[in-house]
GROMACS .gro file of N, CA and C in nm:
model
  171
    1UNK      N    1   1.021  -0.220  -0.634
    1UNK     CA    2   0.966  -0.197  -0.500
    1UNK      C    3   0.870  -0.309  -0.461
    2UNK      N    4   0.786  -0.348  -0.556
    2UNK     CA    5   0.692  -0.456  -0.529
    2UNK      C    6   0.739  -0.585  -0.594
    3UNK      N    7   0.724  -0.697  -0.526
    3UNK     CA    8   0.772  -0.826  -0.578
    3UNK      C    9   0.695  -0.869  -0.702
    4UNK      N   10   0.764  -0.943  -0.790
    4UNK     CA   11   0.703  -0.991  -0.914
    4UNK      C   12   0.588  -1.087  -0.886
    5UNK      N   13   0.595  -1.158  -0.774
    5UNK     CA   14   0.498  -1.263  -0.743
    5UNK      C   15   0.359  -1.209  -0.706
    6UNK      N   16   0.347  -1.076  -0.693
    6UNK     CA   17   0.217  -1.018  -0.660
    6UNK      C   18   0.117  -1.050  -0.770
    7UNK      N   19   0.004  -1.108  -0.733
    7UNK     CA   20  -0.095  -1.147  -0.833
    7UNK      C   21  -0.162  -1.026  -0.895
    8UNK      N   22  -0.209  -1.042  -1.019
    8UNK     CA   23  -0.277  -0.933  -1.089
    8UNK      C   24  -0.399  -0.886  -1.011
    9UNK      N   25  -0.474  -0.978  -0.955
    9UNK     CA   26  -0.596  -0.944  -0.882
    9UNK      C   27  -0.566  -0.859  -0.760
   10UNK      N   28  -0.467  -0.902  -0.682
   10UNK     CA   29  -0.429  -0.827  -0.562
   10UNK      C   30  -0.374  -0.690  -0.599
   11UNK      N   31  -0.298  -0.685  -0.707
   11UNK     CA   32  -0.238  -0.558  -0.749
   11UNK      C   33  -0.346  -0.460  -0.795
   12UNK      N   34  -0.442  -0.509  -0.875
   12UNK     CA   35  -0.547  -0.420  -0.925
   12UNK      C   36  -0.634  -0.370  -0.810
   13UNK      N   37  -0.657  -0.456  -0.709
   13UNK     CA   38  -0.733  -0.416  -0.592
   13UNK      C   39  -0.658  -0.309  -0.513
   14UNK      N   40  -0.525  -0.327  -0.500
   14UNK     CA   41  -0.442  -0.230  -0.431
   14UNK      C   42  -0.445  -0.095  -0.504
   15UNK      N   43  -0.434  -0.099  -0.637
   15UNK     CA   44  -0.436   0.025  -0.715
   15UNK      C   45  -0.570   0.095  -0.701
   16UNK      N   46  -0.678   0.016  -0.700
   16UNK     CA   47  -0.812   0.074  -0.685
   16UNK      C   48  -0.824   0.148  -0.552
   17UNK      N   49  -0.778   0.084  -0.445
   17UNK     CA   50  -0.784   0.148  -0.313
   17UNK      C   51  -0.692   0.270  -0.308
   18UNK      N   52  -0.578   0.261  -0.374
   18UNK     CA   53  -0.485   0.373  -0.377
   18UNK      C   54  -0.547   0.493  -0.447
   19UNK      N   55  -0.616   0.469  -0.558
   19UNK     CA   56  -0.683   0.577  -0.630
   19UNK      C   57  -0.792   0.640  -0.543
   20UNK      N   58  -0.864   0.558  -0.468
   20UNK     CA   59  -0.968   0.609  -0.379
   20UNK      C   60  -0.906   0.696  -0.269
   21UNK      N   61  -0.792   0.653  -0.217
   21UNK     CA   62  -0.722   0.731  -0.115
   21UNK      C   63  -0.675   0.865  -0.171
   22UNK      N   64  -0.625   0.863  -0.294
   22UNK     CA   65  -0.577   0.987  -0.356
   22UNK      C   66  -0.692   1.084  -0.379
   23UNK      N   67  -0.810   1.033  -0.412
   23UNK     CA   68  -0.926   1.120  -0.430
   23UNK      C   69  -0.966   1.183  -0.297
   24UNK      N   70  -0.965   1.102  -0.190
   24UNK     CA   71  -1.002   1.153  -0.058
   24UNK      C   72  -0.896   1.249  -0.005
   25UNK      N   73  -0.773   1.236  -0.054
   25UNK     CA   74  -0.663   1.321  -0.007
   25UNK      C   75  -0.691   1.468  -0.032
   26UNK      N   76  -0.770   1.497  -0.132
   26UNK     CA   77  -0.804   1.635  -0.163
   26UNK      C   78  -0.890   1.697  -0.054
   27UNK      N   79  -0.961   1.613   0.022
   27UNK     CA   80  -1.050   1.662   0.126
   27UNK      C   81  -0.996   1.637   0.266
   28UNK      N   82  -0.902   1.543   0.278
   28UNK     CA   83  -0.851   1.504   0.410
   28UNK      C   84  -0.709   1.551   0.435
   29UNK      N   85  -0.664   1.531   0.557
   29UNK     CA   86  -0.527   1.564   0.594
   29UNK      C   87  -0.431   1.469   0.523
   30UNK      N   88  -0.332   1.527   0.454
   30UNK     CA   89  -0.238   1.447   0.376
   30UNK      C   90  -0.160   1.348   0.462
   31UNK      N   91  -0.126   1.387   0.582
   31UNK     CA   92  -0.048   1.300   0.670
   31UNK      C   93  -0.124   1.172   0.702
   32UNK      N   94  -0.255   1.183   0.724
   32UNK     CA   95  -0.336   1.065   0.754
   32UNK      C   96  -0.340   0.971   0.635
   33UNK      N   97  -0.352   1.027   0.515
   33UNK     CA   98  -0.355   0.946   0.394
   33UNK      C   99  -0.222   0.874   0.374
   34UNK      N  100  -0.112   0.946   0.394
   34UNK     CA  101   0.020   0.885   0.378
   34UNK      C  102   0.040   0.771   0.476
   35UNK      N  103  -0.007   0.787   0.599
   35UNK     CA  104   0.004   0.681   0.698
   35UNK      C  105  -0.076   0.559   0.656
   36UNK      N  106  -0.195   0.582   0.603
   36UNK     CA  107  -0.280   0.472   0.557
   36UNK      C  108  -0.215   0.397   0.442
   37UNK      N  109  -0.157   0.472   0.347
   37UNK     CA  110  -0.087   0.410   0.234
   37UNK      C  111   0.032   0.329   0.284
   38UNK      N  112   0.106   0.386   0.378
   38UNK     CA  113   0.224   0.320   0.432
   38UNK      C  114   0.185   0.186   0.496
   39UNK      N  115   0.076   0.183   0.571
   39UNK     CA  116   0.029   0.059   0.634
   39UNK      C  117  -0.008  -0.045   0.528
   40UNK      N  118  -0.076  -0.001   0.421
   40UNK     CA  119  -0.115  -0.093   0.315
   40UNK      C  120   0.007  -0.152   0.245
   41UNK      N  121   0.107  -0.067   0.221
   41UNK     CA  122   0.230  -0.115   0.156
   41UNK      C  123   0.302  -0.215   0.245
   42UNK      N  124   0.307  -0.188   0.375
   42UNK     CA  125   0.372  -0.280   0.468
   42UNK      C  126   0.299  -0.413   0.472
   43UNK      N  127   0.165  -0.411   0.470
   43UNK     CA  128   0.088  -0.534   0.469
   43UNK      C  129   0.116  -0.612   0.341
   44UNK      N  130   0.125  -0.541   0.229
   44UNK     CA  131   0.155  -0.603   0.101
   44UNK      C  132   0.291  -0.671   0.106
   45UNK      N  133   0.390  -0.600   0.154
   45UNK     CA  134   0.526  -0.652   0.157
   45UNK      C  135   0.539  -0.772   0.251
   46UNK      N  136   0.479  -0.764   0.369
   46UNK     CA  137   0.494  -0.871   0.467
   46UNK      C  138   0.423  -0.998   0.422
   47UNK      N  139   0.317  -0.984   0.343
   47UNK     CA  140   0.245  -1.103   0.295
   47UNK      C  141   0.317  -1.167   0.178
   48UNK      N  142   0.393  -1.089   0.102
   48UNK     CA  143   0.461  -1.141  -0.017
   48UNK      C  144   0.604  -1.187   0.013
   49UNK      N  145   0.668  -1.126   0.113
   49UNK     CA  146   0.807  -1.158   0.142
   49UNK      C  147   0.829  -1.164   0.293
   50UNK      N  148   0.955  -1.167   0.334
   50UNK     CA  149   0.986  -1.179   0.476
   50UNK      C  150   0.953  -1.052   0.554
   51UNK      N  151   0.946  -1.066   0.685
   51UNK     CA  152   0.913  -0.954   0.772
   51UNK      C  153   1.023  -0.847   0.772
   52UNK      N  154   1.140  -0.880   0.728
   52UNK     CA  155   1.252  -0.785   0.732
   52UNK      C  156   1.224  -0.665   0.644
   53UNK      N  157   1.144  -0.682   0.537
   53UNK     CA  158   1.112  -0.570   0.449
   53UNK      C  159   1.033  -0.463   0.524
   54UNK      N  160   0.933  -0.503   0.601
   54UNK     CA  161   0.852  -0.404   0.672
   54UNK      C  162   0.932  -0.339   0.786
   55UNK      N  163   1.028  -0.413   0.841
   55UNK     CA  164   1.113  -0.354   0.945
   55UNK      C  165   1.203  -0.246   0.886
   56UNK      N  166   1.244  -0.265   0.761
   56UNK     CA  167   1.331  -0.167   0.695
   56UNK      C  168   1.257  -0.035   0.675
   57UNK      N  169   1.125  -0.043   0.655
   57UNK     CA  170   1.047   0.079   0.641
   57UNK      C  171   1.032   0.141   0.778
   0.00000   0.00000   0.00000
């Protein structure tokens, strides 16, 4: 799902934010959290590869 070229630093930062989102998910609306995660994934994909990946989502 994620390209091999993703740097360790960027990946660890993404995982850290993802864990924070999952913790907040217990208190917040799940749909809002999923939308936020989806946006982060799209930003990740578009910066690492072509724009066609984010269009597919």
